[in-house]
Coordinates of C-alpha atoms (C1' of nucleotides) in Angstrom, one line a residue:
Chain L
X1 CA 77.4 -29.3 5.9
X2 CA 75.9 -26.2 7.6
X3 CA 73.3 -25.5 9.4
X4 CA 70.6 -23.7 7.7
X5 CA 67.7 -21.9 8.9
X6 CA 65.1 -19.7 7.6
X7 CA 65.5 -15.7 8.1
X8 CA 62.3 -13.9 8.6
X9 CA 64.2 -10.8 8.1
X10 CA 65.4 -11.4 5.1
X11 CA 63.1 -14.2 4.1
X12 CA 65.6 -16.8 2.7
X13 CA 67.0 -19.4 4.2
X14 CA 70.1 -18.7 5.1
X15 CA 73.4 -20.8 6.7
X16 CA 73.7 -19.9 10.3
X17 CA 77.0 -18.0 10.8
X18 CA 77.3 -17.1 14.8
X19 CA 79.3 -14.1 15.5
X20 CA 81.6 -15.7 17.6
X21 CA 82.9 -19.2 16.3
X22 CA 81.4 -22.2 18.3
X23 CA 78.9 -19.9 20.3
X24 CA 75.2 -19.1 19.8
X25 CA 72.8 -16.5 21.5
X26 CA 69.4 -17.7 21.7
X27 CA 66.6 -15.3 22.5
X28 CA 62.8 -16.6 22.7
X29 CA 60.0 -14.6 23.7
X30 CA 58.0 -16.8 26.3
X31 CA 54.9 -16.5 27.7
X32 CA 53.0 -13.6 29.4
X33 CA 52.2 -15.6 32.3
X34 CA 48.4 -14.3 32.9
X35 CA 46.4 -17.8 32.0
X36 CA 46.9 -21.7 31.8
X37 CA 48.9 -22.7 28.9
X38 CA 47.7 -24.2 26.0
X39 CA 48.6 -26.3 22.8
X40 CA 49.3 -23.5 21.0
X41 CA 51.6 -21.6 23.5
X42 CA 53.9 -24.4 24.3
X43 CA 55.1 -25.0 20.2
X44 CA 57.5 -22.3 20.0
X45 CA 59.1 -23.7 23.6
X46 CA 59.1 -27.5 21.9
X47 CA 60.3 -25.5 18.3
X48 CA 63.1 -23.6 20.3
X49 CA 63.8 -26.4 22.6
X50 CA 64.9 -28.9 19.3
X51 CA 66.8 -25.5 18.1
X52 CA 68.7 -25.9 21.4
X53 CA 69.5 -29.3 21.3
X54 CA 70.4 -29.3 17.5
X55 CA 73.2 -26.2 18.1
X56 CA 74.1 -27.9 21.2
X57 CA 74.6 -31.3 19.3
X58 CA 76.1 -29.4 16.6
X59 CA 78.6 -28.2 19.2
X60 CA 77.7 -24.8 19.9
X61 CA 78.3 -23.5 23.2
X62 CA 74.5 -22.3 23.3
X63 CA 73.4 -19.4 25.7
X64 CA 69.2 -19.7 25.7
X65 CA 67.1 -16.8 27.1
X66 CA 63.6 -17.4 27.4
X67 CA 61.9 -14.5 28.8
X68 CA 58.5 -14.3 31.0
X69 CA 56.3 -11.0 31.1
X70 CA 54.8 -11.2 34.2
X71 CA 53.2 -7.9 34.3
X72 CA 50.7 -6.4 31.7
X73 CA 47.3 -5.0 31.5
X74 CA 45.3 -8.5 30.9
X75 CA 47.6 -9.7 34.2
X76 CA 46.3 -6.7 36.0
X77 CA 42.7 -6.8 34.7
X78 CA 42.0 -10.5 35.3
X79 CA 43.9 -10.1 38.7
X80 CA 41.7 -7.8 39.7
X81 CA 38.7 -9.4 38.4
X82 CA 39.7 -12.5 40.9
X83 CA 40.3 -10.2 43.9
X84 CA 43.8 -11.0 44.3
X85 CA 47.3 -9.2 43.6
X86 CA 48.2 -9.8 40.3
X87 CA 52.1 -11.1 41.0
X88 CA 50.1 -13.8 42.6
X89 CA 48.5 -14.7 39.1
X90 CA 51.3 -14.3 37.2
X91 CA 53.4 -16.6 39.8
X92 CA 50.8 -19.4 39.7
X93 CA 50.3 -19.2 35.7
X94 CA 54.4 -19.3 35.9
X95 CA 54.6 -22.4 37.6
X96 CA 52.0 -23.6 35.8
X97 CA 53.7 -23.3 32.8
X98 CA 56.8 -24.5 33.7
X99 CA 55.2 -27.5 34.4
X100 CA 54.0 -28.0 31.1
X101 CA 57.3 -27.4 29.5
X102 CA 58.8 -30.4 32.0
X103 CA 56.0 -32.2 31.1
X104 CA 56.6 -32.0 27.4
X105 CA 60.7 -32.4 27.8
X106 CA 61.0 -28.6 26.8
X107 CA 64.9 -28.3 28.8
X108 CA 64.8 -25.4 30.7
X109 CA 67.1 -22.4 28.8
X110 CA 70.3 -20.9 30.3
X111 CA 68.3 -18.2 32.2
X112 CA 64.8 -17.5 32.4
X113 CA 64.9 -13.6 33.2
X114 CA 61.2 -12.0 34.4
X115 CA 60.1 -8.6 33.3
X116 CA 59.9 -6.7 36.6
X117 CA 62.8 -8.2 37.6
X118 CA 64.4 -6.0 35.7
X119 CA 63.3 -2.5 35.9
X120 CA 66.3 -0.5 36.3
X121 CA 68.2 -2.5 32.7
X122 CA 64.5 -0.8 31.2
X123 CA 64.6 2.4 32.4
X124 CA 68.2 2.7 31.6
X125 CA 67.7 2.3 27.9
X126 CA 65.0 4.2 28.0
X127 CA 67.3 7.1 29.1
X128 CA 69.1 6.5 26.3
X129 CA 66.7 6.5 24.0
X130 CA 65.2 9.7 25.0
X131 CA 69.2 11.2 24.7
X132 CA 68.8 10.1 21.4
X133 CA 66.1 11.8 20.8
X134 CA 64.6 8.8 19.6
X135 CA 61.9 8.8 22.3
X136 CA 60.7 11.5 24.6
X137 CA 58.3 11.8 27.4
X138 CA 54.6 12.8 27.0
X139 CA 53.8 16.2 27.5
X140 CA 50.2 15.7 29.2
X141 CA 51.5 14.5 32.3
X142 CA 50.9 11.4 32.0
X143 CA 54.1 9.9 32.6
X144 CA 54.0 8.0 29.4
X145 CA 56.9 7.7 27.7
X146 CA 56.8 7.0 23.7
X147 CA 59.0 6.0 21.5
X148 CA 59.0 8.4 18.4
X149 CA 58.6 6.3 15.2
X150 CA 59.3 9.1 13.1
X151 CA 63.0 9.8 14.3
X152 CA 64.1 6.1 13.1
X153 CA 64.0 5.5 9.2
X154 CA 64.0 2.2 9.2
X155 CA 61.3 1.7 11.3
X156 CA 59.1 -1.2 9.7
X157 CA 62.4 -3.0 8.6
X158 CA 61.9 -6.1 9.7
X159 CA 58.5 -6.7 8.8
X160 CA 59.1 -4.6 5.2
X161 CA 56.2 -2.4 6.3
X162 CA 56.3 1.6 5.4
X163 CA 55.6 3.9 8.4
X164 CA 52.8 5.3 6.4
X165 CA 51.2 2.3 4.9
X166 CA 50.4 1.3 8.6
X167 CA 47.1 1.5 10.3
X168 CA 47.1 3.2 13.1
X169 CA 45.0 1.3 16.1
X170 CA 41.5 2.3 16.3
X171 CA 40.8 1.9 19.8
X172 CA 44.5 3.2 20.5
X173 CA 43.7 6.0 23.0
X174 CA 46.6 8.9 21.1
X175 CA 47.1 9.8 24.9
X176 CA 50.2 11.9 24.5
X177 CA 51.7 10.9 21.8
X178 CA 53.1 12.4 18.5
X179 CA 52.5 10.4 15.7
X180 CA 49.7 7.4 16.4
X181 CA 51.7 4.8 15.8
X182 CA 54.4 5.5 18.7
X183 CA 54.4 2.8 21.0
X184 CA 54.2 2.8 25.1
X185 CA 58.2 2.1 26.4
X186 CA 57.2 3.5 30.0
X187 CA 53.4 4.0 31.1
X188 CA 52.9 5.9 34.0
X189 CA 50.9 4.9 37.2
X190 CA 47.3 4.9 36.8
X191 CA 46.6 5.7 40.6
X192 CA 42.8 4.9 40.6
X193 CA 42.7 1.9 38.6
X194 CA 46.1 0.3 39.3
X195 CA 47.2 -0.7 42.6
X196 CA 50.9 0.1 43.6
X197 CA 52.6 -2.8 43.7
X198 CA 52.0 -2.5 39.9
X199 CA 54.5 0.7 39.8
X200 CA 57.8 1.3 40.3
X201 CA 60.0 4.5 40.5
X202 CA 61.5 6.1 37.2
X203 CA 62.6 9.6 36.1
X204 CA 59.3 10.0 34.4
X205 CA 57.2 9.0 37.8
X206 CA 55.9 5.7 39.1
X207 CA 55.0 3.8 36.5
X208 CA 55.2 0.2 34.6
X209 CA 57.1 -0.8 31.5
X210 CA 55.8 -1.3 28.0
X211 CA 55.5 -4.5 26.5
X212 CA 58.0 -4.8 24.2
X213 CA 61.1 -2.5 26.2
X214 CA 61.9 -5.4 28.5
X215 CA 62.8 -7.9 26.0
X216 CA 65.2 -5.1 24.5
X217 CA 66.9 -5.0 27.9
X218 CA 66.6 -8.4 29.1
X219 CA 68.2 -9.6 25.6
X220 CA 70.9 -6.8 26.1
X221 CA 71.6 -7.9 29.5
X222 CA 71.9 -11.3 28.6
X223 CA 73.5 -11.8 25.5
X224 CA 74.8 -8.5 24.9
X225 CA 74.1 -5.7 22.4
X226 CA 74.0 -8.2 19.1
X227 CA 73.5 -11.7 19.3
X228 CA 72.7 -14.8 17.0
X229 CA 69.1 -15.8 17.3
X230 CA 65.8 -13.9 18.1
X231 CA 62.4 -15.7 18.0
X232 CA 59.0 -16.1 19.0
X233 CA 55.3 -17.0 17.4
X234 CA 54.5 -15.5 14.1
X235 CA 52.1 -13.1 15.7
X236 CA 54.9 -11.3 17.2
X237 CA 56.8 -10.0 14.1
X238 CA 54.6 -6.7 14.4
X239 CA 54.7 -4.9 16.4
X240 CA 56.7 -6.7 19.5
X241 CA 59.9 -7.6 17.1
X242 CA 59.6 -4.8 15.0
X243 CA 59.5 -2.2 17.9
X244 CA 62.6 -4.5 20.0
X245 CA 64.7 -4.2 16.9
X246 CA 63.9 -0.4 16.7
X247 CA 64.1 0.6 20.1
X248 CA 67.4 -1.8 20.9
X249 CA 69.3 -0.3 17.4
X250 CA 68.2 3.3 17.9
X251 CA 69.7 2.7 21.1
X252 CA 73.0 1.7 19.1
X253 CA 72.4 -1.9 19.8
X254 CA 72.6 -4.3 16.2
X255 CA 70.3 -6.7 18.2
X256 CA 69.6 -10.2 16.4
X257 CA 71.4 -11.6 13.4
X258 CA 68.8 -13.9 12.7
X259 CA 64.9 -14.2 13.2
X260 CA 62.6 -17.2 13.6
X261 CA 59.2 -17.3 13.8
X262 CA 56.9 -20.6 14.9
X263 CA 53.8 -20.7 12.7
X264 CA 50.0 -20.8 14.1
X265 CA 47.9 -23.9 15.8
X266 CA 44.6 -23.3 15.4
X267 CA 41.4 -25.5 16.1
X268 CA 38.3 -25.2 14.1
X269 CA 40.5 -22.8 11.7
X270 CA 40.9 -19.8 15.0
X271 CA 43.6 -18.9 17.1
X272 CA 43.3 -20.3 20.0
X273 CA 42.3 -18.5 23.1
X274 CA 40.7 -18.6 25.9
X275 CA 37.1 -18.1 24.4
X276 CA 37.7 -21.4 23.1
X277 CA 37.2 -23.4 26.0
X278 CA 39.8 -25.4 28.2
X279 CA 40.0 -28.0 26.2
X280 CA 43.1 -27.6 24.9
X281 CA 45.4 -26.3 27.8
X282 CA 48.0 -28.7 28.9
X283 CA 47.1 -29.9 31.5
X284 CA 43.9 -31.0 30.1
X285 CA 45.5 -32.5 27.0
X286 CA 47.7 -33.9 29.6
X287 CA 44.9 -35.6 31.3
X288 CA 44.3 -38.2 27.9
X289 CA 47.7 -38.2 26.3
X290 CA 51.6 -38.7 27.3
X291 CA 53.6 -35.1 27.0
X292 CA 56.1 -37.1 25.0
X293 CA 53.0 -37.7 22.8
X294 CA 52.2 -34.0 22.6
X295 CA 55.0 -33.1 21.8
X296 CA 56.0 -36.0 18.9
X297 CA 53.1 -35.0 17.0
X298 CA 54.1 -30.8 17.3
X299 CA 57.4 -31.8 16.0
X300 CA 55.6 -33.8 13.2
X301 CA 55.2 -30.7 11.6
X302 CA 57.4 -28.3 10.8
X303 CA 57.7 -25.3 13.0
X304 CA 57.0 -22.8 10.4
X305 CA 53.9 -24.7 9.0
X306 CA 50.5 -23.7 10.1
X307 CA 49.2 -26.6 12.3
X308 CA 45.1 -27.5 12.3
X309 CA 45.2 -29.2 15.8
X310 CA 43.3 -31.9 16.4
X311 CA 42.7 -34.6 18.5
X312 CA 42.2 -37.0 15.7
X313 CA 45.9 -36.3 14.5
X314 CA 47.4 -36.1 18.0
X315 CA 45.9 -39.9 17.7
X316 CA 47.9 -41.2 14.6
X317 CA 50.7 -39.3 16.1
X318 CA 50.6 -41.1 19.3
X319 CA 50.0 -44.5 17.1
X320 CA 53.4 -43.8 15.1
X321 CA 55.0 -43.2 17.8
X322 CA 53.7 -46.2 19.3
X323 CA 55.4 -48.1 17.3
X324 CA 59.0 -46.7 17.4
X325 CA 58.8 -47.5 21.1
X326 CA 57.2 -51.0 20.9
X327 CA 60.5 -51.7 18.6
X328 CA 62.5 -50.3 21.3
X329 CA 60.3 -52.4 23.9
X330 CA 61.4 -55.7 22.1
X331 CA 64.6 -55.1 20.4
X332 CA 68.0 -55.7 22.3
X333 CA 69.2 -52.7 24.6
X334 CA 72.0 -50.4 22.8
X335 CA 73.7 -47.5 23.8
X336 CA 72.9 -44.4 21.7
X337 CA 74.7 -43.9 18.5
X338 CA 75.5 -41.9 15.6
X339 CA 72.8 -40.1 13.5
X340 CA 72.6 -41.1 10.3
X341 CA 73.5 -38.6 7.4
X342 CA 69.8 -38.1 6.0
X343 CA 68.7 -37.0 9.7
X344 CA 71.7 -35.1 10.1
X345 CA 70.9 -33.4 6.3
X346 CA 67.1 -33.1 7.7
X347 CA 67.9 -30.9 10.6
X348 CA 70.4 -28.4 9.4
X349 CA 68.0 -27.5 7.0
X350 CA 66.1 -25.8 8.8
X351 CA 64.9 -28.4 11.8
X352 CA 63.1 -29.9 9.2
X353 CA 61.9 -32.2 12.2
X354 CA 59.1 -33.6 9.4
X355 CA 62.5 -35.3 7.1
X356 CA 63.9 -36.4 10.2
X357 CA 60.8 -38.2 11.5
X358 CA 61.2 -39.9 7.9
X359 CA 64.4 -40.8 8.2
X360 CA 63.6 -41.9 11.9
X361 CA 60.7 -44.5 10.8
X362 CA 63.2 -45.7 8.4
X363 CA 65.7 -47.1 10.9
X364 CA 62.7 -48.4 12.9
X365 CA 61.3 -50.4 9.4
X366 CA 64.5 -51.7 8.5
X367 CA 65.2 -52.7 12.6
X368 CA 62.1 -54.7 12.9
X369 CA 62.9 -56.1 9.3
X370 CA 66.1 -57.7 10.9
X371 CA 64.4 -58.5 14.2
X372 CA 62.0 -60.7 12.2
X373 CA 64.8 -62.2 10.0
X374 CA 66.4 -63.0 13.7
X375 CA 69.4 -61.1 12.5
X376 CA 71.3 -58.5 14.6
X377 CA 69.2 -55.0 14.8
X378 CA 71.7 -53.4 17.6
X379 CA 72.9 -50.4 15.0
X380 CA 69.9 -49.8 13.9
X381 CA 68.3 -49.9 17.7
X382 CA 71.6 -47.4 18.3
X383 CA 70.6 -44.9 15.5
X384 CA 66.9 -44.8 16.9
X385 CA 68.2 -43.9 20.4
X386 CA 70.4 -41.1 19.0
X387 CA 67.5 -39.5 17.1
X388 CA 65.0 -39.7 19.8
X389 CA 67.1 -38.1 21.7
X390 CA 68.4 -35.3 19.7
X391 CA 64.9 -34.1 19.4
X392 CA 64.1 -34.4 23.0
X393 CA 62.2 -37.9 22.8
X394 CA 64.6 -40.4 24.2
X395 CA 62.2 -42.9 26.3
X396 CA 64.8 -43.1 29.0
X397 CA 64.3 -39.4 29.6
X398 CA 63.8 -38.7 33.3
X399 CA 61.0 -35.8 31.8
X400 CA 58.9 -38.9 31.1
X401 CA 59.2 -40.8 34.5
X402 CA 56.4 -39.1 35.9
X403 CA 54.1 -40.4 38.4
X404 CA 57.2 -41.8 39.9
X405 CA 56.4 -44.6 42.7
X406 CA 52.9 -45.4 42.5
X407 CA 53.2 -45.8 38.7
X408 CA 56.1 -48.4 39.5
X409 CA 54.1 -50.4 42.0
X410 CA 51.1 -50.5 40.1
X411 CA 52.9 -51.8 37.2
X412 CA 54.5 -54.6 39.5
X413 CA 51.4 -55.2 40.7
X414 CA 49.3 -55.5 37.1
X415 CA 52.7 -57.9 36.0
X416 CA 51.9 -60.1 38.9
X417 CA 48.4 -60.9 38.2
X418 CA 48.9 -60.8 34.2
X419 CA 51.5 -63.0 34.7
X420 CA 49.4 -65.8 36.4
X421 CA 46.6 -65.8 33.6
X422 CA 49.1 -65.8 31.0
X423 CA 50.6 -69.0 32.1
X424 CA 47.3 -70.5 32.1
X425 CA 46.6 -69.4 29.0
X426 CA 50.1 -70.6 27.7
X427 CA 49.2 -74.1 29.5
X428 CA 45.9 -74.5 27.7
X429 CA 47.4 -73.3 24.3
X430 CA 50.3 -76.2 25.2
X431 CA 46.9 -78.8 25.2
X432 CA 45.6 -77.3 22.5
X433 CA 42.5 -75.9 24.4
X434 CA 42.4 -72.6 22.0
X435 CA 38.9 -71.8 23.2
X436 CA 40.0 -71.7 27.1
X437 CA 43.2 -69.5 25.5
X438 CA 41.1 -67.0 23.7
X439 CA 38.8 -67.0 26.8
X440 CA 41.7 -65.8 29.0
X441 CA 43.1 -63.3 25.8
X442 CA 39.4 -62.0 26.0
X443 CA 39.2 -61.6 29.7
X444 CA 42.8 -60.3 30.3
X445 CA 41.8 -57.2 27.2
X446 CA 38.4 -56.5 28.9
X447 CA 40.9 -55.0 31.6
X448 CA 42.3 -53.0 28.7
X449 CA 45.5 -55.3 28.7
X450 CA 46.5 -56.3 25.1
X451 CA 48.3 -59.6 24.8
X452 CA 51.2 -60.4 22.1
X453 CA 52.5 -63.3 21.2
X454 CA 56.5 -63.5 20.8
X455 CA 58.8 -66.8 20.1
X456 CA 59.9 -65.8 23.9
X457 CA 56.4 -66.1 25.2
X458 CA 53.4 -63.8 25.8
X459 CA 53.8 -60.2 26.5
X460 CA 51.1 -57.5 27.7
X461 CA 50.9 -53.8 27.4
X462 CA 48.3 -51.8 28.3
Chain J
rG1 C1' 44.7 -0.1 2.0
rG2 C1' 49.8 -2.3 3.5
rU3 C1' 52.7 -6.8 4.7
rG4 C1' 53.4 -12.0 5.0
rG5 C1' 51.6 -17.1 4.4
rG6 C1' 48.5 -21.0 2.5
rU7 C1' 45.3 -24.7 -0.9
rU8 C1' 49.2 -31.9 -1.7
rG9 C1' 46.0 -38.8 -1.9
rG10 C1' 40.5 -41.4 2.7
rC11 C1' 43.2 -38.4 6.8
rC12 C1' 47.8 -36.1 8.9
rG13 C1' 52.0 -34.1 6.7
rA14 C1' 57.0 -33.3 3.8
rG15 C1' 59.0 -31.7 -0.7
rA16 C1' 60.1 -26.9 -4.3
rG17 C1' 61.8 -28.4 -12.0
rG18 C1' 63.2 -35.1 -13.6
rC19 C1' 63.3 -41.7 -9.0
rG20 C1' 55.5 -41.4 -5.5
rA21 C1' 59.2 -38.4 2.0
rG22 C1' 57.1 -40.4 6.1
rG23 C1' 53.0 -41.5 9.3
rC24 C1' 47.7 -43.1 10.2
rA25 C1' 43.7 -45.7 7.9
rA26 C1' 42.3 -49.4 4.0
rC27 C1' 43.1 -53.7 1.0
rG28 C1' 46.1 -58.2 -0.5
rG29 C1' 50.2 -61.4 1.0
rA30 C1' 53.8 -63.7 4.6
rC31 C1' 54.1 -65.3 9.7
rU32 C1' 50.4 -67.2 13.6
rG33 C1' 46.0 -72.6 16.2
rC34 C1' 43.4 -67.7 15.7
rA35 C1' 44.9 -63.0 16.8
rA36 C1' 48.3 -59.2 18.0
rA37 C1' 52.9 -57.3 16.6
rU38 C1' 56.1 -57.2 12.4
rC39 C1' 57.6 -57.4 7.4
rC40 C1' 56.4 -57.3 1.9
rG41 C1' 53.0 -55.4 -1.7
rU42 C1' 48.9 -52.1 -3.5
rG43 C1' 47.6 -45.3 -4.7
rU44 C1' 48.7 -42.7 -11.0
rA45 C1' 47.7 -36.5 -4.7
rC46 C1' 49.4 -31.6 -5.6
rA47 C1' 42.8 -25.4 -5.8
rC48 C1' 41.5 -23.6 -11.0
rG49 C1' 43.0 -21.5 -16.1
rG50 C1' 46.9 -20.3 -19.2
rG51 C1' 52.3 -20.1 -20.2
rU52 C1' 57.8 -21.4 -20.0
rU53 C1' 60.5 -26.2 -20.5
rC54 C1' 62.6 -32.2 -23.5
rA55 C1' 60.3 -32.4 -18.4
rA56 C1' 56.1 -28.4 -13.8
rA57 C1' 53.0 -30.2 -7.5
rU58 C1' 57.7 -27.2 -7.9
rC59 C1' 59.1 -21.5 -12.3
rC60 C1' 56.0 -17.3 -14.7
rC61 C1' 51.0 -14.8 -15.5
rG62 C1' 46.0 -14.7 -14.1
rU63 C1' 41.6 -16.5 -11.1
rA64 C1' 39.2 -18.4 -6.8
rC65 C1' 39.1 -19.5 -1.8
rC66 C1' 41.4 -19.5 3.1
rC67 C1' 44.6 -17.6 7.0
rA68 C1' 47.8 -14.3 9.9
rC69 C1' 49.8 -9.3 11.3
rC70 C1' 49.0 -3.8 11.0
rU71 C1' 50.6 -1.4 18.4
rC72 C1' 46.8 -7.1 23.9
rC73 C1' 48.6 -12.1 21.4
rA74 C1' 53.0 -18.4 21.0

RNA sequence: GGUGGGUUGGCCGAGAGGCGAGGCAACGGACUGCAAAUCCGUGUACACGGGUUCAAAUCCCGUACCCACCUCCA
C-alpha cells in the first residue's frame, strides 16, 4: 500500500511518488516570528511534524525545511512601536516559538533556514529573474523590484485563478509597478521610516526582500530546484504559493511536486489574531493543559478540516486521552511494536490521524478488555506504544518530561503522604469501618487526589 | 466578480453509493462495601427540495446559510 495524500494543485488525492526512490523533500512555511504563537499557528508544525514521522516510519530518508521570516513590515512596525530593534523581536518571538513546538513534541526539521540569513541566495534569483525578463526593476527610483505577472502564462496556476479575474489590492500603493497585481521580490530602503539594519546591499540599492522570494531561495538552497513536498496553512495558497511557484519556475526551477495545505482554527467562527485576546497563545493554553494534550486533540481532527477551537473540546480531548494513558499506567510494560494494518491503512491515506485515533482506541478497548479478564494484554499494550509514538505521543517522550526535578520531588513527596492515609484507609476498610474509609477517600480528593481501587491495592492520581 | 471549502446525533469529529468510525456526555447492566477505573449494552445523525439507483449522508440538479483566499496572514 502507498502512501496517499491530497494535492492542492491538482485537487485529488494522489499516491506520493518522490523523485528520487526512498527520499522526500519537505518544505513548510513557518512562522513570521513578529508575535507569541498561538493555537492556530502551531497546527501546520503538529500537521507537518506527523507528515515527518509517517515518511520517516515509512522509510523515507526525509530532508524537512521549515523556514522562519524574521523580517517584514508588521516586524518592523511593532518593533518600532516598542522602541527596540526589530531582530530583537523577531529573536524573542523565535525562541518563543520554538518553545512551543518542544512543548507540543513538534521534532525540530532537518534545517531551520531564517530569511535574512540568506540574502545573497535572494538576490541571486532575483538576477535571474530580471535576465529573464520575467521581472524588472521599478523605474521611479524606488528601488523596488517587481516581478512581472504578465510575462509568465501560467501565472494563477496553482490556485486555478485567471490573471484577469483577480482583484487587484485596494490599498496596494501601484508604486512602480506595471500591471497592479505584480508583487514586491526586492523593496528598496525606506531611509526615513526604516532604520538600517533593516537593509542590506543589492544591485537595485539597499533594500529588504519581499515576502514570498525567500522561501523560493531558501527551498532552492535546500532541497534543490524540484523537490517532493511544499506546504503551509490554507491562507497561503494565494498569493505566497502561487507567486513561489511562479517566481521559482520562471526562474527554470520545477519547484514542488506536491502541495499541502493545513485547514483554519478559528474561535467564535474568526481567524484567530491577535485582536482576539491572549487567550489562546501557547503559552497560555500551556498554563491549564499538557502540550501532549494540545496537541492529541489538533491531531483529532484532520489536518485539512476546519477546526472550531474550543476549550470545551480540548477537554473531551484531554479526557480520551486520559484514558489511553491510565491503560498504559496499569497495564504491564511492553516494548513498542508493530502498527496494526487499519492504522497503517489510516495514515497513508492521507494522515487521516482521525481513522488512526479509531483504530488507536480500539487496541486500548480490547487491552483493558483482557486486563479485566486477567488475561495477557502485552500485544495489545505493544501496538498502543507503536501508535503513540508514530504520531509524536509516546508518554515516554523526553518532550513531555518537563518541569524536570522539582516535578519528580514533589511527586515523591505527594506519594509519601498519600501513601500513609491510604494505608489507613485500607486498615479501616480491612475492619469494615467504611465510614472512616470514605472519610479518608473524601479528605485525600479535597486535595485534588483521586483514589482507585485495584485487586493490587489503592492507587492515586492527581 | 473570480477561486476554493463547509453544513453529520446532546457535544466533538471521521466517512464519500450497501455492515451506525471513534471520542466525550447520558442512560441501563456487570464488577465494587460504596465509589473510581474498566468492560458490555442503549441512538434509527447526515442543512433543505428534487432527481439517478435495487440501494444515497455519499452521485446529479436546484435552494438556503456559513467560511476562506483574491498581493500582511498558519
Amino acid at each position: 500500500m502507498t502512501f496517499r495524500l491530497y494535492d492542492t494543485a491538482t485537487r485529488e488525492v494522489r499516491d506520493f511518488a518522490p523523485l528520487e526512490e526512498g527520499k522526500a523533500g519537505l518544505y513548510l512555511c513557518g512562522l513570521t516570528v513578529q508575535s507569541e504563537p498561538h493555537v492556530g499557528h502551531v497546527r501546520s508544525g503538529v500537521n507537518f511534524d506527523v507528515l515527518q514521522r509517517w515518511l520517516r516510519h515509512l522509510g523515507y530518508d526525509v530532508t524537512f525545511i521549515r523556514n522562519v521570516t524574521d523580517i517584514d513590515d508588521k516586524i518592523l512596525t511593532k518593533a518600532a512601536g516598542q522602541g527596540r530593534p526589530w531582530y530583537n523581536l523577531a529573536y524573542e518571538m523565535h525562541r518563543e516559538l520554538d518553545r512551543a513546538y518542544d512543548a507540543l513534541n513538534v521534532a525540530p526539521p532537518t534545517y531551520e533556514p531564517a530569511a535574512t540569513g540568506h540574502i545573497p541566495e535572494m538576490v541571486e534569483l532575483i538576477t535571474e529573474l530580471i535576465a529573464r525578463d520575467h521581472a524588472y526593476a521599478a523605474a521611479d527610483g524606488s528601488g523596488d523590484v517587481y516581478f512581472d505577472v504578465q510575462s509568465w502564462p501560467s501565472y494563477g496556476e496553482l490556485t486555478r485563478q485567471g490573471i484577469d479575474d483577480m482583484e487587484a489590492a485596494e490599498d496596494a500603493d501601484p508604486r512602480g509597478k506595471r500591471d497592479p497585481r505584480d508583487f514586491a521580490l526586492w523593496k528598496g530602503w525606506k531611509k526615513e521610516s526604516e532604520p538600517e539594519t533593516a537593509a542590506w546591499p543589492s544591485p537595485w540599492g539597499r533594500g529588504r526582500p519581499g515576502w514570498h522570494i525567500e522561501c523560493s531561495a531558501m527551498a532552492g538552497k535546500y532541497l534543490g530546484p524540484a523537490f517532493d513536498i511544499h506546504g503551509g496553512g490554507v491562507d497561503l495558497r494565494f498569493p505566497h504559493h502561487e507567486n513561489e511557484q511562479a517566481q521559482s519556475r520562471a526562474a527554470g526551477r520545477p519547484f514542488a511536486s506536491y502541495w499541502m495545505h493545513n485547514a483554519w482554527i478559528t474561535t467564535a467562527g474568526e481567524k484567530m489574531s491577535k485582536s482576539l485576546g491572549n487567550s489562546l497563545t501557547i503559552p497560555a493554553v500551556l498554563k491549564n493543559y499538557r502540550g501532549i494534550e494540545l496537541r492529541f486533540y489538533l491531531l483529532m481532527a484532520h489536518y485539512r478540516s476546519h477546526v472550531e477551537f474550543s476549550f470545551e473540546a480540548l477537554d473531551e480531548a484531554a479526557v480520551g486521552l486520559r484514558r489511553i494513558e491510565h491503560f498504559l499506567d496499569r497495564a504491564p510494560a511492553a516494548e513498542t511494536g508493530d502498527l496494526p494494518a487499519d492504522f497503517v491503512a489510516a495514515m497513508n491515506d492521507d494522515l487521516g490521524t482521525p481513522a488512526a485515533i479509531a483504530v488507536l482506541y480500539d487496541a486500548v478497548r480490547e487491552g483493558n478488555r483482557l486486563l479485566a479478564a486477567g488475561e495477557d494484554a502485552t500485544p495489545h499494550v505493544a501496538r498502543v506504544l507503536a501508535m503513540l509514538d508514530v504520531l509524536g505521543l509516546h508518554p515516554d517522550d523526553s518532550a513531555w518530561a518537563t518541569g524536570g526535578g522539582d516535578d519528580a520531588k514533589l511527586t515523591a513527596a505527594v506519594d509519601a503522604l498519600v501513601a500513609g492515609l491510604l494505608e489507613q484507609r485500607a486498615q479501616a476498610r480491612a475492619d469494615k469501618d467504611f465510614a472512616r474509609a470514605d472519610a479518608i477517600r473524601d479528605q485525600i480528593k479535597t486535595a485534588g487526589i483521586e483514589i482507585e481501587d485495584t485487586p493490587s491495592g489503592a492507587r492515586w492520581t492527581l
